[in-house]
Short mmCIF file of N, CA and C in Angstrom, two decimals:
data_model
loop_
_atom_site.label_atom_id
_atom_site.label_comp_id
_atom_site.label_asym_id
_atom_site.label_seq_id
_atom_site.Cartn_x
_atom_site.Cartn_y
_atom_site.Cartn_z
N MET A 16 131.41 104.79 107.11
CA MET A 16 130.37 104.04 106.16
C MET A 16 129.77 103.07 107.21
N GLU A 17 130.58 102.22 107.90
CA GLU A 17 129.89 101.35 108.56
C GLU A 17 128.65 101.89 109.42
N ASN A 18 129.35 102.88 110.17
CA ASN A 18 128.13 103.62 111.14
C ASN A 18 126.75 104.09 110.37
N GLU A 19 127.06 104.59 109.16
CA GLU A 19 125.73 105.08 108.12
C GLU A 19 125.22 103.99 108.03
N ARG A 20 125.70 102.66 107.47
CA ARG A 20 125.05 101.70 107.24
C ARG A 20 124.18 100.99 108.54
N GLU A 21 124.80 101.25 109.79
CA GLU A 21 123.69 100.68 110.70
C GLU A 21 122.77 101.58 111.24
N GLN A 22 123.15 103.06 110.89
CA GLN A 22 122.14 104.07 110.88
C GLN A 22 121.14 103.72 110.05
N LEU A 23 121.10 103.35 108.97
CA LEU A 23 119.93 102.94 108.32
C LEU A 23 119.34 101.95 108.29
N ARG A 24 119.96 100.96 108.96
CA ARG A 24 119.43 99.66 109.24
C ARG A 24 118.69 99.90 110.28
N LEU A 25 119.01 100.74 111.45
CA LEU A 25 118.08 100.82 112.57
C LEU A 25 117.00 101.77 112.07
N LEU A 26 117.29 102.83 111.40
CA LEU A 26 116.14 103.68 111.13
C LEU A 26 115.05 102.86 110.14
N LEU A 27 115.42 101.76 109.13
CA LEU A 27 114.42 100.82 108.79
C LEU A 27 113.94 100.03 109.68
N LYS A 28 114.35 99.50 110.67
CA LYS A 28 113.52 98.95 111.61
C LYS A 28 113.07 99.64 112.58
N ARG A 29 112.94 100.90 112.78
CA ARG A 29 112.20 101.40 113.70
C ARG A 29 110.97 101.97 112.80
N GLU A 30 111.34 102.69 111.47
CA GLU A 30 110.35 103.58 110.97
C GLU A 30 109.34 102.48 109.91
N SER A 31 110.14 101.26 109.38
CA SER A 31 109.73 100.93 108.10
C SER A 31 108.75 99.41 108.56
N LEU A 32 109.41 98.71 109.40
CA LEU A 32 109.16 97.22 109.77
C LEU A 32 107.96 97.19 110.64
N ILE A 33 106.55 97.29 110.03
CA ILE A 33 105.32 96.87 110.71
C ILE A 33 104.99 95.54 110.90
N PHE A 34 103.93 95.26 112.01
CA PHE A 34 103.55 93.67 112.25
C PHE A 34 101.62 94.10 112.11
N GLY A 35 101.46 93.07 111.54
CA GLY A 35 100.03 93.12 111.42
C GLY A 35 99.51 92.03 110.42
N ASP A 36 98.30 92.48 109.87
CA ASP A 36 98.05 91.02 108.58
C ASP A 36 97.93 92.02 107.25
N PHE A 37 98.96 91.30 106.41
CA PHE A 37 99.19 92.26 105.21
C PHE A 37 99.05 91.65 103.79
N THR A 38 98.68 92.25 102.93
CA THR A 38 98.40 91.36 101.45
C THR A 38 99.63 92.24 100.46
N LEU A 39 100.45 91.60 100.38
CA LEU A 39 101.79 92.08 99.81
C LEU A 39 101.33 91.91 98.06
N ALA A 40 101.97 92.90 97.32
CA ALA A 40 101.74 93.02 95.96
C ALA A 40 101.65 92.06 95.05
N SER A 41 102.54 90.70 95.75
CA SER A 41 102.38 89.42 95.03
C SER A 41 101.07 88.71 95.04
N GLY A 42 100.13 89.33 95.96
CA GLY A 42 99.15 88.80 96.65
C GLY A 42 99.40 87.50 98.02
N LYS A 43 100.43 87.63 98.06
CA LYS A 43 100.89 86.85 99.46
C LYS A 43 100.27 87.44 100.55
N LYS A 44 100.10 86.64 101.64
CA LYS A 44 99.65 87.04 102.95
C LYS A 44 100.99 87.25 103.87
N SER A 45 101.08 88.05 104.63
CA SER A 45 102.29 88.17 105.49
C SER A 45 101.90 89.15 106.69
N THR A 46 102.74 88.56 108.02
CA THR A 46 102.30 89.19 109.15
C THR A 46 103.12 90.20 109.54
N PHE A 47 104.21 90.74 108.51
CA PHE A 47 105.07 91.59 108.80
C PHE A 47 105.05 92.44 107.23
N TYR A 48 105.76 93.89 107.40
CA TYR A 48 105.73 94.74 106.18
C TYR A 48 106.58 95.59 106.26
N PHE A 49 107.09 95.65 105.45
CA PHE A 49 108.41 96.69 104.92
C PHE A 49 107.93 97.86 104.27
N ASP A 50 107.30 99.12 104.81
CA ASP A 50 107.19 100.06 104.59
C ASP A 50 108.39 100.94 104.20
N SER A 51 109.20 100.76 103.31
CA SER A 51 110.46 101.49 103.36
C SER A 51 110.10 103.04 102.93
N LYS A 52 109.08 103.23 102.39
CA LYS A 52 108.93 104.94 102.28
C LYS A 52 108.70 105.53 103.24
N ARG A 53 108.61 105.01 104.70
CA ARG A 53 108.68 105.75 105.85
C ARG A 53 110.00 106.00 106.16
N THR A 54 110.93 105.12 105.43
CA THR A 54 112.37 105.59 105.81
C THR A 54 112.97 106.42 104.62
N THR A 55 112.74 105.84 103.41
CA THR A 55 113.15 106.80 102.24
C THR A 55 112.63 108.34 101.96
N LEU A 56 111.55 108.52 102.74
CA LEU A 56 110.93 109.62 102.32
C LEU A 56 111.48 110.54 103.65
N LEU A 57 112.22 110.21 104.47
CA LEU A 57 112.95 111.17 105.58
C LEU A 57 114.01 111.82 105.01
N PRO A 58 114.33 113.24 105.44
CA PRO A 58 115.45 113.72 104.99
C PRO A 58 117.12 112.61 105.43
N GLU A 59 117.03 112.05 106.60
CA GLU A 59 117.90 111.05 107.01
C GLU A 59 117.97 109.93 106.20
N GLY A 60 116.97 109.37 105.79
CA GLY A 60 116.69 108.38 105.26
C GLY A 60 117.12 108.23 103.86
N ALA A 61 116.47 109.52 103.07
CA ALA A 61 117.04 109.56 101.87
C ALA A 61 118.38 109.49 101.50
N TRP A 62 119.34 110.28 102.37
CA TRP A 62 120.56 110.63 102.33
C TRP A 62 121.17 109.48 102.65
N LEU A 63 120.86 108.37 103.60
CA LEU A 63 121.58 107.11 104.15
C LEU A 63 121.78 106.15 103.15
N THR A 64 120.40 106.04 102.43
CA THR A 64 119.96 105.21 101.53
C THR A 64 120.87 105.55 100.20
N ALA A 65 120.69 106.93 99.80
CA ALA A 65 121.68 107.21 98.73
C ALA A 65 123.03 106.75 98.93
N ARG A 66 123.56 106.96 100.27
CA ARG A 66 125.08 106.90 100.07
C ARG A 66 125.61 105.21 100.43
N GLU A 67 124.40 104.46 100.71
CA GLU A 67 124.61 103.06 100.96
C GLU A 67 124.44 102.14 99.32
N VAL A 68 123.56 102.86 98.78
CA VAL A 68 123.72 102.43 97.43
C VAL A 68 124.72 102.59 96.45
N LEU A 69 124.92 104.04 96.46
CA LEU A 69 126.26 104.48 95.71
C LEU A 69 127.80 103.56 96.36
N ARG A 70 127.67 103.41 97.66
CA ARG A 70 128.81 102.67 98.19
C ARG A 70 128.69 101.39 97.52
N LEU A 71 127.65 100.41 97.33
CA LEU A 71 127.65 99.12 96.78
C LEU A 71 127.72 99.31 95.34
N ILE A 72 127.41 100.37 94.72
CA ILE A 72 127.97 100.28 93.13
C ILE A 72 129.44 100.39 92.90
N ARG A 73 130.00 101.17 93.71
CA ARG A 73 131.30 101.25 93.94
C ARG A 73 132.23 100.21 94.41
N GLU A 74 131.57 99.57 95.48
CA GLU A 74 132.33 98.44 95.82
C GLU A 74 132.18 97.15 94.86
N HIS A 75 130.99 97.08 94.16
CA HIS A 75 131.00 95.94 92.97
C HIS A 75 131.36 96.38 91.49
N ARG A 76 131.89 97.66 91.49
CA ARG A 76 132.41 98.44 90.37
C ARG A 76 131.33 98.30 89.21
N ILE A 77 129.99 98.45 89.61
CA ILE A 77 129.07 98.50 88.57
C ILE A 77 129.06 99.55 87.75
N GLU A 78 129.12 99.53 86.03
CA GLU A 78 129.43 100.34 85.44
C GLU A 78 127.87 100.84 84.55
N ALA A 79 127.39 101.85 84.99
CA ALA A 79 126.23 102.17 84.65
C ALA A 79 126.08 103.50 84.23
N ASP A 80 124.97 104.02 83.59
CA ASP A 80 124.71 105.45 83.01
C ASP A 80 123.68 105.86 83.75
N ALA A 81 122.82 105.03 84.56
CA ALA A 81 121.58 105.33 84.95
C ALA A 81 121.52 104.64 86.05
N ILE A 82 119.99 104.93 86.86
CA ILE A 82 119.57 103.89 87.93
C ILE A 82 118.22 104.48 87.88
N GLY A 83 117.13 103.22 87.96
CA GLY A 83 115.79 103.80 88.13
C GLY A 83 114.99 102.37 88.41
N GLY A 84 113.76 102.52 88.45
CA GLY A 84 113.00 101.59 88.75
C GLY A 84 111.43 101.79 88.48
N LEU A 85 110.63 100.89 89.20
CA LEU A 85 109.27 101.23 89.22
C LEU A 85 108.74 101.98 90.05
N THR A 86 107.58 102.99 89.73
CA THR A 86 106.95 103.77 90.55
C THR A 86 106.18 102.94 91.50
N LEU A 87 106.19 103.43 92.60
CA LEU A 87 106.40 104.20 93.34
C LEU A 87 107.82 103.89 94.52
N GLY A 88 107.86 102.66 94.65
CA GLY A 88 108.79 102.35 95.59
C GLY A 88 110.35 102.58 95.20
N ALA A 89 110.77 102.85 93.94
CA ALA A 89 112.00 103.35 93.64
C ALA A 89 112.22 104.96 93.38
N ASP A 90 111.01 105.44 93.41
CA ASP A 90 110.98 106.84 93.24
C ASP A 90 111.80 107.84 94.13
N PRO A 91 111.67 107.55 95.53
CA PRO A 91 112.49 108.20 96.84
C PRO A 91 113.90 107.29 96.76
N ILE A 92 114.15 106.56 96.01
CA ILE A 92 115.54 106.19 96.13
C ILE A 92 116.37 106.47 94.81
N VAL A 93 115.86 106.66 93.54
CA VAL A 93 116.85 107.18 92.63
C VAL A 93 116.94 108.19 92.51
N CYS A 94 116.22 109.22 92.93
CA CYS A 94 116.31 110.79 92.73
C CYS A 94 117.39 110.94 94.09
N PRO A 95 117.47 110.67 95.19
CA PRO A 95 118.54 110.95 95.99
C PRO A 95 119.93 110.57 95.42
N VAL A 96 119.76 109.10 94.98
CA VAL A 96 121.18 108.43 94.63
C VAL A 96 121.63 109.77 93.14
N ALA A 97 120.77 109.91 92.36
CA ALA A 97 121.08 110.63 91.21
C ALA A 97 121.95 112.11 91.76
N ALA A 98 121.06 112.62 92.54
CA ALA A 98 121.65 113.88 93.46
C ALA A 98 123.18 113.91 93.73
N LEU A 99 122.96 112.67 94.76
CA LEU A 99 124.43 112.59 95.45
C LEU A 99 125.44 112.12 94.73
N SER A 100 124.94 111.35 93.40
CA SER A 100 126.12 111.05 92.66
C SER A 100 126.79 111.99 91.96
N HIS A 101 126.16 112.94 91.93
CA HIS A 101 126.91 114.39 91.12
C HIS A 101 128.05 114.85 92.05
N VAL A 102 128.02 114.65 93.34
CA VAL A 102 129.01 115.01 94.10
C VAL A 102 130.24 113.73 94.40
N GLU A 103 129.62 112.85 94.68
CA GLU A 103 130.52 111.43 94.95
C GLU A 103 130.69 110.87 93.93
N GLY A 104 129.84 110.39 93.02
CA GLY A 104 130.23 109.63 91.82
C GLY A 104 129.84 108.09 92.14
N PRO A 105 129.94 107.42 91.34
CA PRO A 105 129.73 107.82 89.90
C PRO A 105 128.53 108.38 89.22
N LYS A 106 128.67 109.32 88.57
CA LYS A 106 127.65 110.10 88.18
C LYS A 106 126.40 109.42 87.34
N LEU A 107 125.44 109.50 87.83
CA LEU A 107 124.12 108.37 87.36
C LEU A 107 122.93 109.37 87.02
N ARG A 108 122.24 108.99 85.87
CA ARG A 108 120.89 109.98 85.60
C ARG A 108 119.85 108.84 86.41
N ALA A 109 118.84 109.64 86.49
CA ALA A 109 117.92 108.76 87.23
C ALA A 109 116.47 108.66 86.17
N PHE A 110 115.95 107.42 86.27
CA PHE A 110 114.61 107.36 85.50
C PHE A 110 113.74 106.89 86.32
N ILE A 111 112.36 107.04 86.14
CA ILE A 111 111.29 106.39 86.70
C ILE A 111 110.28 105.29 85.61
N VAL A 112 110.14 104.24 85.83
CA VAL A 112 109.27 103.15 84.92
C VAL A 112 107.80 103.27 85.45
N ARG A 113 107.03 104.00 84.71
CA ARG A 113 105.61 103.80 85.01
C ARG A 113 105.03 102.31 84.72
N LYS A 114 103.73 102.10 85.71
CA LYS A 114 103.39 100.65 85.74
C LYS A 114 103.05 100.29 84.30
N GLU A 115 102.59 101.63 83.45
CA GLU A 115 101.97 101.23 82.09
C GLU A 115 102.43 102.83 81.27
N ALA A 116 102.75 102.70 80.30
CA ALA A 116 102.93 103.72 79.23
C ALA A 116 101.69 104.84 79.04
N LYS A 117 102.04 106.09 79.29
CA LYS A 117 101.17 107.21 79.30
C LYS A 117 100.29 107.08 77.91
N GLU A 118 98.78 107.45 78.40
CA GLU A 118 98.22 107.46 77.18
C GLU A 118 97.93 108.78 76.75
N HIS A 119 98.67 109.95 76.83
CA HIS A 119 98.73 111.29 76.59
C HIS A 119 100.20 111.52 76.34
N GLY A 120 100.28 112.76 76.00
CA GLY A 120 101.71 113.42 75.82
C GLY A 120 102.51 112.63 75.08
N THR A 121 103.83 112.09 75.70
CA THR A 121 104.90 111.42 74.93
C THR A 121 104.27 109.90 75.02
N GLY A 122 103.55 109.41 75.59
CA GLY A 122 103.33 108.16 75.51
C GLY A 122 104.02 107.18 75.91
N ARG A 123 105.30 107.59 76.77
CA ARG A 123 106.25 107.05 77.74
C ARG A 123 106.11 106.20 78.64
N GLN A 124 106.55 104.85 78.93
CA GLN A 124 106.46 104.25 79.98
C GLN A 124 107.87 104.48 81.10
N ILE A 125 108.97 104.85 80.45
CA ILE A 125 110.13 105.61 81.00
C ILE A 125 110.47 106.86 80.99
N GLU A 126 110.25 107.51 82.40
CA GLU A 126 110.59 108.81 82.16
C GLU A 126 112.03 109.31 82.67
N GLY A 127 112.58 110.17 82.11
CA GLY A 127 114.18 110.49 82.65
C GLY A 127 114.85 110.76 80.98
N ASN A 128 115.79 111.47 81.17
CA ASN A 128 116.65 111.84 79.87
C ASN A 128 117.55 110.51 79.65
N LEU A 129 117.21 109.41 79.09
CA LEU A 129 118.11 108.05 79.00
C LEU A 129 118.37 108.13 77.52
N PRO A 130 119.75 108.33 77.31
CA PRO A 130 120.20 108.03 75.63
C PRO A 130 119.94 106.67 75.14
N LYS A 131 119.60 106.40 74.11
CA LYS A 131 119.44 104.84 73.50
C LYS A 131 120.65 103.99 74.03
N GLY A 132 120.24 102.75 74.42
CA GLY A 132 121.34 101.85 74.72
C GLY A 132 122.20 102.15 75.86
N SER A 133 121.51 102.92 76.90
CA SER A 133 121.91 103.17 78.12
C SER A 133 122.25 101.66 79.03
N ARG A 134 123.47 101.79 80.05
CA ARG A 134 123.57 100.84 80.84
C ARG A 134 123.23 101.27 82.12
N VAL A 135 121.72 100.49 82.63
CA VAL A 135 121.41 101.07 83.77
C VAL A 135 121.29 99.76 84.89
N ILE A 136 120.74 100.38 86.07
CA ILE A 136 120.93 99.98 87.40
C ILE A 136 119.44 99.89 87.57
N ILE A 137 118.65 98.53 88.08
CA ILE A 137 117.22 98.69 88.19
C ILE A 137 117.21 98.63 89.89
N VAL A 138 116.54 99.36 90.59
CA VAL A 138 116.51 99.57 91.88
C VAL A 138 115.03 99.25 92.22
N ASP A 139 114.65 98.78 93.42
CA ASP A 139 113.33 98.47 94.10
C ASP A 139 113.59 98.78 95.77
N ASP A 140 112.57 99.24 96.38
CA ASP A 140 112.86 99.17 97.85
C ASP A 140 112.52 98.02 98.35
N VAL A 141 112.00 97.00 97.98
CA VAL A 141 111.58 95.54 98.63
C VAL A 141 111.41 94.59 97.46
N VAL A 142 112.11 93.45 97.48
CA VAL A 142 111.91 92.34 96.90
C VAL A 142 111.33 91.19 97.38
N THR A 143 110.12 90.64 97.02
CA THR A 143 109.69 89.77 97.70
C THR A 143 109.83 88.56 96.78
N THR A 144 108.83 88.49 95.77
CA THR A 144 108.76 87.46 94.38
C THR A 144 109.75 88.12 93.58
N ALA A 145 110.04 89.26 93.25
CA ALA A 145 110.78 90.07 92.01
C ALA A 145 109.61 90.54 90.80
N GLY A 146 108.33 90.41 91.15
CA GLY A 146 107.33 90.91 90.02
C GLY A 146 107.50 92.07 89.63
N SER A 147 107.50 93.05 90.78
CA SER A 147 107.80 94.50 90.41
C SER A 147 108.83 94.70 89.78
N THR A 148 110.15 94.31 90.24
CA THR A 148 111.35 94.50 89.58
C THR A 148 111.81 94.11 88.47
N LEU A 149 110.70 92.90 87.82
CA LEU A 149 111.20 92.34 86.63
C LEU A 149 110.19 93.09 85.59
N LYS A 150 108.98 93.85 86.10
CA LYS A 150 108.53 94.84 85.09
C LYS A 150 109.18 95.92 84.85
N ALA A 151 110.19 96.54 85.75
CA ALA A 151 111.22 97.53 85.38
C ALA A 151 112.06 97.10 84.48
N VAL A 152 112.94 95.86 84.86
CA VAL A 152 113.69 95.45 84.00
C VAL A 152 113.40 95.03 82.82
N GLU A 153 111.85 94.45 82.32
CA GLU A 153 111.57 94.58 81.09
C GLU A 153 111.25 95.64 80.18
N ALA A 154 110.81 96.47 81.13
CA ALA A 154 110.37 97.88 80.64
C ALA A 154 111.84 98.41 79.95
N ALA A 155 112.82 98.54 80.98
CA ALA A 155 114.11 98.92 80.35
C ALA A 155 114.49 98.04 79.35
N GLU A 156 114.61 96.95 79.19
CA GLU A 156 115.16 96.34 78.06
C GLU A 156 114.40 96.26 76.88
N GLY A 157 113.00 96.50 77.12
CA GLY A 157 112.34 96.73 75.96
C GLY A 157 112.62 97.96 75.26
N GLU A 158 113.30 99.14 75.80
CA GLU A 158 113.27 100.15 75.15
C GLU A 158 114.82 100.31 74.56
N GLY A 159 115.78 99.07 74.70
CA GLY A 159 117.23 99.27 74.32
C GLY A 159 117.91 99.26 75.15
N HIS A 160 117.90 99.20 76.54
CA HIS A 160 118.70 99.53 77.56
C HIS A 160 119.37 98.01 78.03
N THR A 161 120.30 98.01 78.54
CA THR A 161 121.08 97.00 79.09
C THR A 161 121.11 97.14 80.62
N VAL A 162 120.47 95.87 81.46
CA VAL A 162 120.28 95.98 82.65
C VAL A 162 121.78 95.23 83.24
N VAL A 163 122.53 96.39 84.03
CA VAL A 163 123.65 95.50 84.42
C VAL A 163 123.71 95.24 85.79
N ALA A 164 122.80 95.40 86.69
CA ALA A 164 122.68 95.21 88.29
C ALA A 164 121.33 95.49 88.50
N VAL A 165 120.78 94.65 89.63
CA VAL A 165 119.49 95.07 90.36
C VAL A 165 120.01 95.29 91.65
N ILE A 166 119.41 96.65 92.38
CA ILE A 166 119.54 96.58 93.81
C ILE A 166 118.49 96.87 94.38
N CYS A 167 118.33 96.15 95.74
CA CYS A 167 116.99 96.53 96.55
C CYS A 167 117.51 96.83 97.83
N LEU A 168 116.52 97.79 98.44
CA LEU A 168 117.01 98.25 99.85
C LEU A 168 116.73 97.07 100.95
N VAL A 169 115.61 96.21 100.76
CA VAL A 169 115.37 95.16 101.49
C VAL A 169 114.81 93.81 100.64
N ASP A 170 115.51 92.89 100.82
CA ASP A 170 115.34 91.58 100.17
C ASP A 170 114.61 90.76 101.60
N ARG A 171 113.17 90.44 100.99
CA ARG A 171 112.54 89.71 101.96
C ARG A 171 112.72 88.18 102.23
N GLU A 172 113.77 87.61 101.36
CA GLU A 172 114.29 86.65 101.08
C GLU A 172 112.88 85.36 101.01
N GLU A 173 111.98 85.81 100.03
CA GLU A 173 111.26 84.63 99.82
C GLU A 173 111.06 84.43 98.44
N GLY A 174 112.21 84.42 97.83
CA GLY A 174 112.22 83.73 96.39
C GLY A 174 112.53 84.78 95.41
N GLY A 175 112.51 85.88 95.53
CA GLY A 175 112.99 86.98 94.55
C GLY A 175 114.12 87.22 94.01
N ALA A 176 115.54 87.03 94.59
CA ALA A 176 116.64 86.61 94.31
C ALA A 176 116.91 85.56 93.31
N ALA A 177 116.28 84.45 93.58
CA ALA A 177 116.35 83.29 92.45
C ALA A 177 115.71 83.85 91.32
N LYS A 178 114.50 84.51 91.22
CA LYS A 178 114.08 85.24 89.90
C LYS A 178 114.74 86.20 89.27
N LEU A 179 115.85 86.76 89.74
CA LEU A 179 116.45 87.54 89.57
C LEU A 179 117.91 87.14 89.05
N ALA A 180 118.24 85.99 89.01
CA ALA A 180 119.47 85.13 88.84
C ALA A 180 120.02 85.55 87.60
N LYS A 181 119.37 85.88 86.69
CA LYS A 181 120.01 86.60 85.40
C LYS A 181 121.06 87.79 85.62
N TYR A 182 120.82 88.43 86.61
CA TYR A 182 121.53 89.79 86.59
C TYR A 182 122.19 89.72 88.04
N PRO A 183 122.93 90.58 88.23
CA PRO A 183 123.82 90.55 89.47
C PRO A 183 122.79 91.41 90.49
N PHE A 184 122.46 90.87 91.45
CA PHE A 184 121.54 91.54 92.58
C PHE A 184 122.43 91.59 93.85
N TYR A 185 121.83 92.69 94.31
CA TYR A 185 122.65 93.22 95.40
C TYR A 185 121.76 93.96 96.52
N PRO A 186 121.16 93.32 97.49
CA PRO A 186 120.15 94.01 98.46
C PRO A 186 121.08 94.65 99.80
N VAL A 187 120.84 95.97 99.80
CA VAL A 187 121.46 96.70 100.63
C VAL A 187 121.18 95.61 102.17
N PHE A 188 120.15 95.44 102.22
CA PHE A 188 119.69 94.31 103.56
C PHE A 188 118.97 93.40 103.04
N LYS A 189 119.14 92.19 104.16
CA LYS A 189 118.32 91.13 104.12
C LYS A 189 117.33 91.28 104.97
N ARG A 190 116.13 90.36 104.90
CA ARG A 190 115.26 90.34 106.20
C ARG A 190 115.81 90.30 107.18
N GLY A 191 116.59 89.41 107.68
CA GLY A 191 117.45 88.79 108.51
C GLY A 191 118.32 89.93 109.27
N ASP A 192 118.76 90.67 108.55
CA ASP A 192 119.50 92.12 109.04
C ASP A 192 118.50 93.07 109.61
N ILE A 193 117.29 92.80 109.37
CA ILE A 193 116.64 94.05 110.09
C ILE A 193 115.58 93.26 111.37
N PHE A 194 115.41 92.30 111.04
CA PHE A 194 114.65 91.60 112.17
C PHE A 194 115.70 91.49 113.58
#
């Protein structure tokens, strides 16, 4: 397991850490960017990410029915986690939170097959100020689900963890782990 964690860390560093001038979702400027999808959309990256997230869930004994988060950052994480959970456990359903409710069809903001009152884990690829993560939390709670934990692939260590203090927060990696 430790070797897989190190493989994921090196993959994130090689594929997802980019230097330049960037504007983050929060509007903040940064000289580096974690484009985690460059890792999580690779076959190896998807598998390693799913293994690490499931390891965290088991290690911290998080009891949940489902895992999901805001599209697009969470999408390539929650689907591999749900698929691998079928084999490794604990079994978790996947769900995706739209930025806004659909204006057609079912008009739903949360996509997935979640029974009312599910215990859910919110996942995000990168947490900076936690704005996107909190949108997913609010949507899940707004539909009557209980958020039992928040997991992110990379915590940029820029205040997001403090904003998530109401929830058990587990970053797979922190910025310092990648640099």
